[in-house]
PDB file of C-alpha atoms in Angstrom:
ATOM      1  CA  UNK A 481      53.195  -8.957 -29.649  1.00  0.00           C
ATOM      2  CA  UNK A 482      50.330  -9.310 -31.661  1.00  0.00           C
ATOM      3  CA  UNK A 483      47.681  -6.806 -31.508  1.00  0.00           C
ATOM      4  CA  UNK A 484      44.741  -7.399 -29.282  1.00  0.00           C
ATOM      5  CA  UNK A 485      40.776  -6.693 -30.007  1.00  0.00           C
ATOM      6  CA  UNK A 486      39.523  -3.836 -27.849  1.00  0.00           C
ATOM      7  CA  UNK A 487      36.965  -5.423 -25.101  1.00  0.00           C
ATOM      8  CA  UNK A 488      33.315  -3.802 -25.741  1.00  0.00           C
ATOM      9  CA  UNK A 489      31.576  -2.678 -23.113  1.00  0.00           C
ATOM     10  CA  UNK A 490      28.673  -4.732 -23.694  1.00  0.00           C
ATOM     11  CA  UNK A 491      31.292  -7.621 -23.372  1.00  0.00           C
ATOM     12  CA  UNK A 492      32.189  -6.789 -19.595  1.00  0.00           C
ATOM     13  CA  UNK A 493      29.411  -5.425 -18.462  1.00  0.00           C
ATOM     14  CA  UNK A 494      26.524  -8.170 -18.562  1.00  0.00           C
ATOM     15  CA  UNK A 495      22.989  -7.100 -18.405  1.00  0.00           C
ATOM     16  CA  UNK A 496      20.314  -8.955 -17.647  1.00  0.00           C
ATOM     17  CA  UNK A 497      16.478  -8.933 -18.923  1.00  0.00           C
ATOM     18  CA  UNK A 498      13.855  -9.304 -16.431  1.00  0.00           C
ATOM     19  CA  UNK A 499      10.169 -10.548 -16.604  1.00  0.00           C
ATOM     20  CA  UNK A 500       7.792  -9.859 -14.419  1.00  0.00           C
ATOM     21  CA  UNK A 501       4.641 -11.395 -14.070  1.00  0.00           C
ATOM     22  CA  UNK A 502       1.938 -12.183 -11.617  1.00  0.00           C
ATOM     23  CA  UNK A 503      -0.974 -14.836 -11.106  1.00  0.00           C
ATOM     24  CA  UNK A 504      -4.349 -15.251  -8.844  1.00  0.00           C
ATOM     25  CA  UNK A 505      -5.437 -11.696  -9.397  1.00  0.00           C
ATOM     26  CA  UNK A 506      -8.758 -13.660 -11.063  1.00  0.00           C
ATOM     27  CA  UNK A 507      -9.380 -15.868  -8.003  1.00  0.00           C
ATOM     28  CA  UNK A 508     -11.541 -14.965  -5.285  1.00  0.00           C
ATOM     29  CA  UNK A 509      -9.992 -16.434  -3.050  1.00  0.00           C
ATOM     30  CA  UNK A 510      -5.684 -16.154  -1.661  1.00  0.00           C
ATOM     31  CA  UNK A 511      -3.490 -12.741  -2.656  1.00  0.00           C
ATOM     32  CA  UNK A 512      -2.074 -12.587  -5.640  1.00  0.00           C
ATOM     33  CA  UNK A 513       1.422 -13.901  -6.608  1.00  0.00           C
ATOM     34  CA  UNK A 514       4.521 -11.805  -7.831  1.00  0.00           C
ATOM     35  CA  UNK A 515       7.062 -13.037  -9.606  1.00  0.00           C
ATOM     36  CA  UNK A 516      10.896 -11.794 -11.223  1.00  0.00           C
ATOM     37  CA  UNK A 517      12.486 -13.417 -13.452  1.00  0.00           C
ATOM     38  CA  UNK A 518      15.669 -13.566 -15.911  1.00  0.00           C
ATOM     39  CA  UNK A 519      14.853 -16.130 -18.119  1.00  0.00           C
ATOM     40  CA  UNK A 520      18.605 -16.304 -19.246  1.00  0.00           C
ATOM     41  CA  UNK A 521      19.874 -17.321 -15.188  1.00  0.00           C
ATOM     42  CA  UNK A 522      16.987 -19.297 -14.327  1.00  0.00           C
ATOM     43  CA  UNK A 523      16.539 -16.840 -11.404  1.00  0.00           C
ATOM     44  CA  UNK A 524      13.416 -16.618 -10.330  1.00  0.00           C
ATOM     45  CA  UNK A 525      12.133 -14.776  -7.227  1.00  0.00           C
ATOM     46  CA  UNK A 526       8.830 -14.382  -6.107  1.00  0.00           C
ATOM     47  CA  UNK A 527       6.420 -12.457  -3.122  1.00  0.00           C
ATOM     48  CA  UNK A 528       2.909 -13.242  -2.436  1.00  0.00           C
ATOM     49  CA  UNK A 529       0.607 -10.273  -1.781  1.00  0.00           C
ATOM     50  CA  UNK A 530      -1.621 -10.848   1.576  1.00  0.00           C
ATOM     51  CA  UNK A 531      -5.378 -11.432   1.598  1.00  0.00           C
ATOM     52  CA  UNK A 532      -5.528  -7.985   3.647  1.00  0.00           C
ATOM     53  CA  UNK A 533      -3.746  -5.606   4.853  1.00  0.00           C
ATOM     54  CA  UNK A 534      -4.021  -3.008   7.130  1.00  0.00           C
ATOM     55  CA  UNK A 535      -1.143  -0.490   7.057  1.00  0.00           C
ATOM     56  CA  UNK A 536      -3.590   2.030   4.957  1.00  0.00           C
ATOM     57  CA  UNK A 537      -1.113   1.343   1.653  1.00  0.00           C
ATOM     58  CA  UNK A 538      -3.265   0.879  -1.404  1.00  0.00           C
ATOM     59  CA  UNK A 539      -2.999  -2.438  -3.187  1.00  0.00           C
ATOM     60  CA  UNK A 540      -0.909  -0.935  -6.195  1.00  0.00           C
ATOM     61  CA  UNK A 541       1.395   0.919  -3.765  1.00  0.00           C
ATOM     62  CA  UNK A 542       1.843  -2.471  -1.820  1.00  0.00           C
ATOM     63  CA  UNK A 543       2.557  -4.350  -5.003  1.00  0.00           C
ATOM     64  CA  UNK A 544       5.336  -1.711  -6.209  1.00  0.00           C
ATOM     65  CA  UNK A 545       7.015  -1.770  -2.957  1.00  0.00           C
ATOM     66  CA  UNK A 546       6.922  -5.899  -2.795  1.00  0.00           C
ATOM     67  CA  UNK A 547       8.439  -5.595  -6.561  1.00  0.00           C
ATOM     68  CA  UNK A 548      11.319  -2.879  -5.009  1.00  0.00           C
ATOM     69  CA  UNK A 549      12.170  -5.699  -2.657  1.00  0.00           C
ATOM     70  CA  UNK A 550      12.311  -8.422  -5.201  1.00  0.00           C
ATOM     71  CA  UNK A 551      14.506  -6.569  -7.244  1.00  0.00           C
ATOM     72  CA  UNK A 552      16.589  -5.607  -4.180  1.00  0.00           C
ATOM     73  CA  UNK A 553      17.448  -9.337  -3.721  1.00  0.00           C
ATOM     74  CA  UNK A 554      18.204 -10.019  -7.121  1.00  0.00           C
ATOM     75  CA  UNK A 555      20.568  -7.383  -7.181  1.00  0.00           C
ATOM     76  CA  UNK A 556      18.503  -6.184 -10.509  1.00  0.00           C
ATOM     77  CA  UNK A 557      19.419  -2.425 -11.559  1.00  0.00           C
ATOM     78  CA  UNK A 558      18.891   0.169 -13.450  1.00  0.00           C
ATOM     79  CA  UNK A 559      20.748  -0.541 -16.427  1.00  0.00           C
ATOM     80  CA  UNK A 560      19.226  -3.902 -16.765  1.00  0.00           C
ATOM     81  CA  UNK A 561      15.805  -4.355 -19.104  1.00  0.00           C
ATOM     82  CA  UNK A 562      12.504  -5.132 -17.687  1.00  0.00           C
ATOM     83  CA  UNK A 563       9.822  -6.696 -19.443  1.00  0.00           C
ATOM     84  CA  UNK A 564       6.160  -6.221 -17.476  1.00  0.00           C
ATOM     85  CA  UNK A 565       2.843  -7.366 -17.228  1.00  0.00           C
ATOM     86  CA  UNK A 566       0.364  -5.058 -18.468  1.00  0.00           C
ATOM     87  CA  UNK A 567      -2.370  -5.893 -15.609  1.00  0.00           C
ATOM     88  CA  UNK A 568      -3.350  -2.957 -13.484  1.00  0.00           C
ATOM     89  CA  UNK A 569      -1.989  -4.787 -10.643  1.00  0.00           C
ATOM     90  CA  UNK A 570       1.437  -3.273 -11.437  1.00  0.00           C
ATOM     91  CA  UNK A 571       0.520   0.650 -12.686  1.00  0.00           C
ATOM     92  CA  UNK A 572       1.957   2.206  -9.529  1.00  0.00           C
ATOM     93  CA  UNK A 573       5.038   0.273 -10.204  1.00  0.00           C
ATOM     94  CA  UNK A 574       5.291   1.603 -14.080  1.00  0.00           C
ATOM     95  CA  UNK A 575       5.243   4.777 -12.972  1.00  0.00           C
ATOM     96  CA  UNK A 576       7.952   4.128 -10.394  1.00  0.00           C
ATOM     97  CA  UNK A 577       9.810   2.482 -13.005  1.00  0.00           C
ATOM     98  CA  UNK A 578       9.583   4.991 -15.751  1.00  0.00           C
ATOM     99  CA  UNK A 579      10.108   8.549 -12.808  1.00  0.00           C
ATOM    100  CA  UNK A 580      13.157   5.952 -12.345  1.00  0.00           C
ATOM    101  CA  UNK A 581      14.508   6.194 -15.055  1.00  0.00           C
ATOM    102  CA  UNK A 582      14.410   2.259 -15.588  1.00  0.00           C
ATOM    103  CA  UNK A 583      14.357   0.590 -19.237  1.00  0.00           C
ATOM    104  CA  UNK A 584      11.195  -1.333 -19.314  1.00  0.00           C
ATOM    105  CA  UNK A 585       8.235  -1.854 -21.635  1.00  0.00           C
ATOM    106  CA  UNK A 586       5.249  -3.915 -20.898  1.00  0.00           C
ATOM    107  CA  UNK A 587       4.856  -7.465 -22.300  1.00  0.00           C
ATOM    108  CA  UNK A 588       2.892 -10.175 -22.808  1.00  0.00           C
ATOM    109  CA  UNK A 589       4.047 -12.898 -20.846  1.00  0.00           C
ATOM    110  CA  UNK A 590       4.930 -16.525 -21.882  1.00  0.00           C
ATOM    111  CA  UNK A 591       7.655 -18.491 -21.224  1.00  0.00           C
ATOM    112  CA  UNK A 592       9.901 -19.272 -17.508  1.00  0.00           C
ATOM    113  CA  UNK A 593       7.961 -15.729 -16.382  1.00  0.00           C
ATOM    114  CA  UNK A 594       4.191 -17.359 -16.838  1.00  0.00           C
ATOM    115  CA  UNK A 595       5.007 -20.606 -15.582  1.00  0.00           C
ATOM    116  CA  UNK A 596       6.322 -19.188 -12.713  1.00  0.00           C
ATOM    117  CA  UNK A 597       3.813 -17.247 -11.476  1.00  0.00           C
ATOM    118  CA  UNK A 598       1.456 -20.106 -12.086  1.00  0.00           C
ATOM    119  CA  UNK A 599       3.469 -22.416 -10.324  1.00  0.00           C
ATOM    120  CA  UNK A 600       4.040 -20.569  -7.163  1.00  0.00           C
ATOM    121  CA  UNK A 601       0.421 -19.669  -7.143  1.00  0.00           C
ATOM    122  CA  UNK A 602      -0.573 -23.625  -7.095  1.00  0.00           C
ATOM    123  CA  UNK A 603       2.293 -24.033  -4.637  1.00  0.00           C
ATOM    124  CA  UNK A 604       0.665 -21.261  -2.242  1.00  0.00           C
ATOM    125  CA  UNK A 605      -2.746 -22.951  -2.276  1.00  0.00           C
ATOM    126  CA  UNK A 606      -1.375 -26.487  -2.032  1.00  0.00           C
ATOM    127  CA  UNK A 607       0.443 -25.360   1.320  1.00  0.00           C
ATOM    128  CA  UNK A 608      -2.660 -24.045   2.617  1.00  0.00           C
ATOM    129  CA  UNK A 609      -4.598 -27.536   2.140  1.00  0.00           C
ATOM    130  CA  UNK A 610      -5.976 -27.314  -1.031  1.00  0.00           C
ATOM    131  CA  UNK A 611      -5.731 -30.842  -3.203  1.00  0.00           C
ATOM    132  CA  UNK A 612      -2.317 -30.889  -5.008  1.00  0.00           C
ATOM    133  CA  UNK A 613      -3.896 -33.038  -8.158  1.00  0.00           C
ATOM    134  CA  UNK A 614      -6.237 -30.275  -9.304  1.00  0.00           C
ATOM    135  CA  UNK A 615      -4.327 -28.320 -11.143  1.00  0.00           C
ATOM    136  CA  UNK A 616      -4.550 -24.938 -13.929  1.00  0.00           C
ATOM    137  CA  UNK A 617      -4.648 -27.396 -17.049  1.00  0.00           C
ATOM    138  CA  UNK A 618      -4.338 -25.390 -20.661  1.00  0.00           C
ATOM    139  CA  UNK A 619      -4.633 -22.292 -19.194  1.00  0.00           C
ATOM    140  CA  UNK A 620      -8.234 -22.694 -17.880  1.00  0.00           C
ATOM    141  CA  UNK A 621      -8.213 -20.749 -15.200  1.00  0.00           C
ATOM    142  CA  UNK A 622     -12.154 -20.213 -14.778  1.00  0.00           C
ATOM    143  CA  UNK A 623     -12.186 -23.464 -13.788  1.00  0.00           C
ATOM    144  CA  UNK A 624      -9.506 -23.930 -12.117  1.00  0.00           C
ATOM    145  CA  UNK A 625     -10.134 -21.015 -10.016  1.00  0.00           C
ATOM    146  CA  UNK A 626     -14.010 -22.150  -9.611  1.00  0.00           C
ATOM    147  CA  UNK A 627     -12.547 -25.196  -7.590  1.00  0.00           C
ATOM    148  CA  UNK A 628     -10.119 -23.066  -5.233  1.00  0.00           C
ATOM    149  CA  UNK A 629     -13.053 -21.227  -4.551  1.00  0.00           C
ATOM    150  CA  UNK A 630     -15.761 -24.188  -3.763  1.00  0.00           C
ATOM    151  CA  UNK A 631     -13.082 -25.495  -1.400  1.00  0.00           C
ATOM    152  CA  UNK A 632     -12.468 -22.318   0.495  1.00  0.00           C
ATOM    153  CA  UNK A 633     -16.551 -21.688   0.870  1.00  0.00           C
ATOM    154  CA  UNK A 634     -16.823 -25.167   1.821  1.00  0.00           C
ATOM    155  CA  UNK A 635     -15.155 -24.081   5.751  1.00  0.00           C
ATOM    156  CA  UNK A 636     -16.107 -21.149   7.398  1.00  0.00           C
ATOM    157  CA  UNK A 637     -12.683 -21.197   9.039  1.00  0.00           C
ATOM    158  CA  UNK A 638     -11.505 -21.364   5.325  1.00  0.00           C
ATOM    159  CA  UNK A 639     -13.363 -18.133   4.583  1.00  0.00           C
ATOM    160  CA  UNK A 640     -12.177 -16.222   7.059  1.00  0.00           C
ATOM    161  CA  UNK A 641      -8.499 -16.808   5.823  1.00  0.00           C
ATOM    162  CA  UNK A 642      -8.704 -17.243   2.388  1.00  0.00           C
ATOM    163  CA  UNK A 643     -11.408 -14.894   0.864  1.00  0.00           C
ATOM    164  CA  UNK A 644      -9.547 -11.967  -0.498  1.00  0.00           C
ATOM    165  CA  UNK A 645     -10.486  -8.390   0.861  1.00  0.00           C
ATOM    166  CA  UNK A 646     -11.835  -6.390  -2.115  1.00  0.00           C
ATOM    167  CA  UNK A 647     -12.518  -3.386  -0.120  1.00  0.00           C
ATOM    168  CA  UNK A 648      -9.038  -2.886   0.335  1.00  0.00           C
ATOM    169  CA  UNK A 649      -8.567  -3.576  -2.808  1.00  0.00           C
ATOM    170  CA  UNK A 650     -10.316  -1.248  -4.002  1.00  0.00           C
ATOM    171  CA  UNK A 651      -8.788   2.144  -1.891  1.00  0.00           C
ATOM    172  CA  UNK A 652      -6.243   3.955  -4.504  1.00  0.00           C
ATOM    173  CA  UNK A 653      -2.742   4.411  -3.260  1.00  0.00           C
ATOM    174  CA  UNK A 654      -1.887   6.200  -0.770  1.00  0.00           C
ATOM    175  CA  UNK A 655       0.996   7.757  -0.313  1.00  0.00           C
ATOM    176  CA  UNK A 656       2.897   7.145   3.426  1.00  0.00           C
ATOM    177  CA  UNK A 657       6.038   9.124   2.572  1.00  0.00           C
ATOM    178  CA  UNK A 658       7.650  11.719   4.328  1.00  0.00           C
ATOM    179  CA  UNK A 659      10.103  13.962   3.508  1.00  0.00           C
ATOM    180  CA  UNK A 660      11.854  14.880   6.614  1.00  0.00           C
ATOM    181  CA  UNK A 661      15.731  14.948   7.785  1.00  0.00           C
ATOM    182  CA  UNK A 662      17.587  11.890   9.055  1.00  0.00           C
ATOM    183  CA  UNK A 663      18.756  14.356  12.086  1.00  0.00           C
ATOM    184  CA  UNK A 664      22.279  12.901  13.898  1.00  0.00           C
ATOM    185  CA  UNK A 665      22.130   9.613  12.355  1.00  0.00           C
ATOM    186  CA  UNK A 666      23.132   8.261   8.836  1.00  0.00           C
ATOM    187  CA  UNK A 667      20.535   5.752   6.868  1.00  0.00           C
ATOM    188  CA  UNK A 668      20.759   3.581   4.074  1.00  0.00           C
ATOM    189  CA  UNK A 669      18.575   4.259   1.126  1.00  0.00           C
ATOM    190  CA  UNK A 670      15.944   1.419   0.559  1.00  0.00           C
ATOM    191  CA  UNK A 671      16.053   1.364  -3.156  1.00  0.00           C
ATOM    192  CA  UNK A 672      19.713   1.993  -4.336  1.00  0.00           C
ATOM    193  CA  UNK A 673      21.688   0.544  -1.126  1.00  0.00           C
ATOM    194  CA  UNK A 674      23.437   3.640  -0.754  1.00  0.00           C
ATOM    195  CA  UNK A 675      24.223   5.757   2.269  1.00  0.00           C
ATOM    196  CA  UNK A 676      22.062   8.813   3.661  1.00  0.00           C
ATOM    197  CA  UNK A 677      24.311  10.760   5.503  1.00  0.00           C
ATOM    198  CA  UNK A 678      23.739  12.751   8.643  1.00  0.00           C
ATOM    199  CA  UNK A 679      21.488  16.067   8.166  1.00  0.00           C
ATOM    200  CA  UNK A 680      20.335  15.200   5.170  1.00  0.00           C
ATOM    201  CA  UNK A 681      17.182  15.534   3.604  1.00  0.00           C
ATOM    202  CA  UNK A 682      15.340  11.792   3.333  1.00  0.00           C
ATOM    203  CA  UNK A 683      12.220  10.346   2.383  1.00  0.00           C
ATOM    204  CA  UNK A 684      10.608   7.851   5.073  1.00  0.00           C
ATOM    205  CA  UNK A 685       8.058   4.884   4.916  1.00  0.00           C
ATOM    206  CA  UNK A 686       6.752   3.495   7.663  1.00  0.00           C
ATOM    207  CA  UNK A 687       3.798   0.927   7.754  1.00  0.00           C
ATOM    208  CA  UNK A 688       2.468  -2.028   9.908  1.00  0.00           C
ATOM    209  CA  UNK A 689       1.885  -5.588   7.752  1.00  0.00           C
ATOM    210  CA  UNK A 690       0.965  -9.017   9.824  1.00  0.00           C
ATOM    211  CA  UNK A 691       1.731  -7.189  12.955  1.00  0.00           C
ATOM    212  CA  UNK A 692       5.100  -6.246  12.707  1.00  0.00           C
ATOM    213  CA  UNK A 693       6.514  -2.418  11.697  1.00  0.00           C
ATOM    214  CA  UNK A 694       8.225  -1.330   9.190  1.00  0.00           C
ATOM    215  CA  UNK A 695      10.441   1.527   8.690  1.00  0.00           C
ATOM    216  CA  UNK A 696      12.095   2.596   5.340  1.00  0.00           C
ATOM    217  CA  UNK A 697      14.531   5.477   4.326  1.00  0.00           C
ATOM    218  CA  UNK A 698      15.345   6.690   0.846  1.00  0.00           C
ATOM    219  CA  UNK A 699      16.938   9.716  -0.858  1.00  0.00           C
ATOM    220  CA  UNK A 700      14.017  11.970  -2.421  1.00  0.00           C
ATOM    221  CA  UNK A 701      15.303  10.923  -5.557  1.00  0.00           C
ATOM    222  CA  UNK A 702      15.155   7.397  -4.911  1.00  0.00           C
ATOM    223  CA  UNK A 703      11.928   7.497  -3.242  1.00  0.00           C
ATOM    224  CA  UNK A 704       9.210   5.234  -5.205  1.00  0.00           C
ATOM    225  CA  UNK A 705       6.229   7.856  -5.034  1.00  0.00           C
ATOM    226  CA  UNK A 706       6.716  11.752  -4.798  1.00  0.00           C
ATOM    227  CA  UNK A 707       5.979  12.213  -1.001  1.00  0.00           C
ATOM    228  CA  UNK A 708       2.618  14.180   0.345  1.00  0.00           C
ATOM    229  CA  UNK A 709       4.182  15.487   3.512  1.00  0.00           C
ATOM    230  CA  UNK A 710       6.522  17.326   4.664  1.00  0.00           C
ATOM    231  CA  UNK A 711       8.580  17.745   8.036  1.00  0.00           C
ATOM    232  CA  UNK A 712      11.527  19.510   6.380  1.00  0.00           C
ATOM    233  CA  UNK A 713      12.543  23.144   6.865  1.00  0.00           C
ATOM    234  CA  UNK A 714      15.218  24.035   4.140  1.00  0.00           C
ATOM    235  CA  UNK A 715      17.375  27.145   3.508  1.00  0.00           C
ATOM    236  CA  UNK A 716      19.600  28.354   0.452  1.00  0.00           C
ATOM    237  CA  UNK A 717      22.445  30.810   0.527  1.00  0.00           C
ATOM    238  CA  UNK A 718      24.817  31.754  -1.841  1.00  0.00           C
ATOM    239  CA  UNK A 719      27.644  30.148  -1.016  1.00  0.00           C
ATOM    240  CA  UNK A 720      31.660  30.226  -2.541  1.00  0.00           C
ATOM    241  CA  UNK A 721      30.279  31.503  -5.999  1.00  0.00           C
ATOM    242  CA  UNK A 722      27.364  28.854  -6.101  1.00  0.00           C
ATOM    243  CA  UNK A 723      24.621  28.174  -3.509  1.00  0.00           C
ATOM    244  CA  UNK A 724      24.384  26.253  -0.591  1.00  0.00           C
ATOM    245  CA  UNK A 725      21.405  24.031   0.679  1.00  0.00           C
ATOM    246  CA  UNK A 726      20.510  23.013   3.608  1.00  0.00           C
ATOM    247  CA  UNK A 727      18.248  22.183   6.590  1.00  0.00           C
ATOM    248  CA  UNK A 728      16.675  23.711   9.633  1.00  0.00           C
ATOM    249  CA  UNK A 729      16.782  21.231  13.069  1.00  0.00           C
ATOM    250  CA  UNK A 730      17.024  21.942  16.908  1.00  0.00           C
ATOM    251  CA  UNK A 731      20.493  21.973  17.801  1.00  0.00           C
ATOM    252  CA  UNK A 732      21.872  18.471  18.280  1.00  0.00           C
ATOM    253  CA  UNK A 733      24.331  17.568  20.667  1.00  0.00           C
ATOM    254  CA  UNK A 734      27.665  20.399  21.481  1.00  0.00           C
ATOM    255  CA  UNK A 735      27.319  23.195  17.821  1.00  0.00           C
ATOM    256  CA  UNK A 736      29.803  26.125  17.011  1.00  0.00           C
ATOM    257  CA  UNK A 737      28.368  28.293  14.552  1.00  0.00           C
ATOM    258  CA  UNK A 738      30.742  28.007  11.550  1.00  0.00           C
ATOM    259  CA  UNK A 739      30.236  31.530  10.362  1.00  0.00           C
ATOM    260  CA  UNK A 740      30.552  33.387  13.686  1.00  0.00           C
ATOM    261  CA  UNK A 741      32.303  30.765  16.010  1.00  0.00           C
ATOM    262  CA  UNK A 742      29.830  31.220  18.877  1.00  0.00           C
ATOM    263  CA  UNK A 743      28.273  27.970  20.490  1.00  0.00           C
ATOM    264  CA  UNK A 744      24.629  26.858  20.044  1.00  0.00           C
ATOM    265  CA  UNK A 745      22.127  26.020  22.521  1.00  0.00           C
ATOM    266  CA  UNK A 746      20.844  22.337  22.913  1.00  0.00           C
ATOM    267  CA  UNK A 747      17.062  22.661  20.957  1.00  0.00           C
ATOM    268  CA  UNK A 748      17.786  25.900  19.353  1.00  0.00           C
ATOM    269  CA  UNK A 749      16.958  26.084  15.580  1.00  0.00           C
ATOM    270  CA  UNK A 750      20.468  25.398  13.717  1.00  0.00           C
ATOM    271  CA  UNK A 751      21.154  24.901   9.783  1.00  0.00           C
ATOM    272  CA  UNK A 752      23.441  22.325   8.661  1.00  0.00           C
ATOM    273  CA  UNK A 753      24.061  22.191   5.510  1.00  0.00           C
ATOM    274  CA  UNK A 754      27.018  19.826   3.231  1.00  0.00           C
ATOM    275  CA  UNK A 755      29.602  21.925   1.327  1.00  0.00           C
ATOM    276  CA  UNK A 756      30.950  18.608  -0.644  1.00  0.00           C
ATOM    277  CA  UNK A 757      32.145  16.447   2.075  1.00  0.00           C
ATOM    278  CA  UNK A 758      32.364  18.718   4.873  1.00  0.00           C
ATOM    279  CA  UNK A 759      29.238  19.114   7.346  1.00  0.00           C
ATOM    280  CA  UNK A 760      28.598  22.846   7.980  1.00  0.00           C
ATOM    281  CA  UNK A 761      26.387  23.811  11.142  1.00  0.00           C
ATOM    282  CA  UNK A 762      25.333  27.453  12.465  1.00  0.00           C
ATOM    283  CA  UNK A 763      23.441  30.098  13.659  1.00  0.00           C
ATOM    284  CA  UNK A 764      20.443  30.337  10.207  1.00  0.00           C
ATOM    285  CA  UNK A 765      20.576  34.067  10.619  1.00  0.00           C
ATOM    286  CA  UNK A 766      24.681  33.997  10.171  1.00  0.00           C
ATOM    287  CA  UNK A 767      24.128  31.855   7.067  1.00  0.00           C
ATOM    288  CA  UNK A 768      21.206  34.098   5.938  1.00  0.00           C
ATOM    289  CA  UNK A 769      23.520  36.884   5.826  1.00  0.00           C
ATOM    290  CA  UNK A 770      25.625  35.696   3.148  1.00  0.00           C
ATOM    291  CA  UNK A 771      22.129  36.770   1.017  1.00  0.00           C
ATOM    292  CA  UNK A 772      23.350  40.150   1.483  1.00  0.00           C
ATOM    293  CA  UNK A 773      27.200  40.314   1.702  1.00  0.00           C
ATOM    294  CA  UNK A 774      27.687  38.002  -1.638  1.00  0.00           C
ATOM    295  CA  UNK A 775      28.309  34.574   0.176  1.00  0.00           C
ATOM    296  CA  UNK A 776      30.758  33.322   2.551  1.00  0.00           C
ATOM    297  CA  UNK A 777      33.189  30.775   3.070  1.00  0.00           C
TER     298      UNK A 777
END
């Protein structure tokens, strides 16, 4: 049999390179356009940021979390390369990137990425009435923009729907994360797809945007800004020659304390805490005890 090459990894595994871009942040008028693309797929997938908004997120916080979701339905990861717009629009979303851990740099943008944007922009504007034929020619977007803008003043009902809020805008980002425990029920992290079990620590978003609500889980590790609040009561005890974390919840549903096998009552403070797969729950003063008698189990 004649000997065979040995497959490199970078042969199996194929990694993609991601642009990502964004147009109509110099218009006056209609949110701004976000765009992610692999130039070597032809993918490209794209979000439009509102006018307003009124879920008290600020604008760079909104844009990271639309650019989270793009990248969810791409399927785009960790190991893959992303190559970013420099714009302010996206410095809550560098940061996320780089605590992440992700490979990215920013870029100047040219190319499938800068057409993109551009084109969904013009698309957005054309759907909303504005005359198809005027078009962003040679990248003169003053004037361009100057004619979006005489059409939308030219309609008071055009105003009122088109005029970007700049207060809003303006208000930094504000964090609407809360660490707290996902209690009885497992969750699915937001950002890497991946379960949350039961009694576990978990970072949650919730906001309001064109009248509906949203509500978001992640791991703490996964979660895209470090959250301000807290809701979580933890507790650490030694624990088979290591240490044991865990939280601090009313009772839920029918508990035997691990430790000293009596029952707990419904509402009454109990710790659960994982020892690798297993779910431990008990009195907090039986598990606190293991402080002073070298650890249990």
């Amino acid at each position: 049999m004649a000997n065979r090459r040995p497959v490199l990894l970078d042969e199996v595994i194929c990694l993609k390179t991601w642009y990502v871009e964004d147009a109509g942040g110099g218009c006056r008028a209609f949110g701004e356009v976000l765009v992610l693309v692999c130039e070597e797929t032809n993918e490209v997938y794209a979000a439009r940021v509102p006018v307003t908004w009124s879920n008290k997120m600020g604008w760079e916080e909104l844009v990271c979390q639309l650019m989270i979701d793009l990248m969810a339905a791409a399927g785009a990861g960790p190991a893959d390369r992303y190559l970013v717009c420099s714009g302010n629009i996206f410095h809550t979303y560098h940061k996320w990137l780089t605590e992440h851990g992700y490979n990215w740099a920013t870029h100047k943008m040219d190319g499938l990425a800068h057409e993109a944007a551009e084109n969904e922009f013009h698309r957005m504007v054309v759907e909303a009435g504005f005359p198809a034929h005027i078009k962003l020619v040679d990248r003169d977007y003053r004037s361009y923009y100057n004619e979006i803008e005489k059409w939308v003043a030219s309609d008071p009902a055009r105003q009122q729907l088109y005029w970007k809020d700049r207060e809003v805008r303006k208000k930094p980002a504000q964090a609407r994360y809360v660490l707290k425990s996902t209690l009885g029920r497992a969750r699915t992290c937001r950002h890497c797809r991946q379960p949350i079990p039961p009694f576990s620590p978990a970072v949650e978003l919730k906001y309001r945007q064109n009248g509906r609500k949203f509500r978001y889980f992640f791991h703490p590790a996964c979660s895209p800004v470090q959250p301000l609040q807290s809701r979580l009561e933890q507790l650490t005890v030694p624990w088979q020659g290591g240490q044991l974390t865990g939280i601090l919840i009313p009772c839920q549903d029918q508990v035997t304390c691990a430790l000293c096998g009596l029952p707990l009552a419904s509402g009454e403070p109990t710790f659960y805490a994982y020892a690798g797969s297993q779910l431990l729950a008990g009195h907090p003063a039986c598990f606190a005890a293991t402080r002073t008698s070298g650890g249990l189990g």
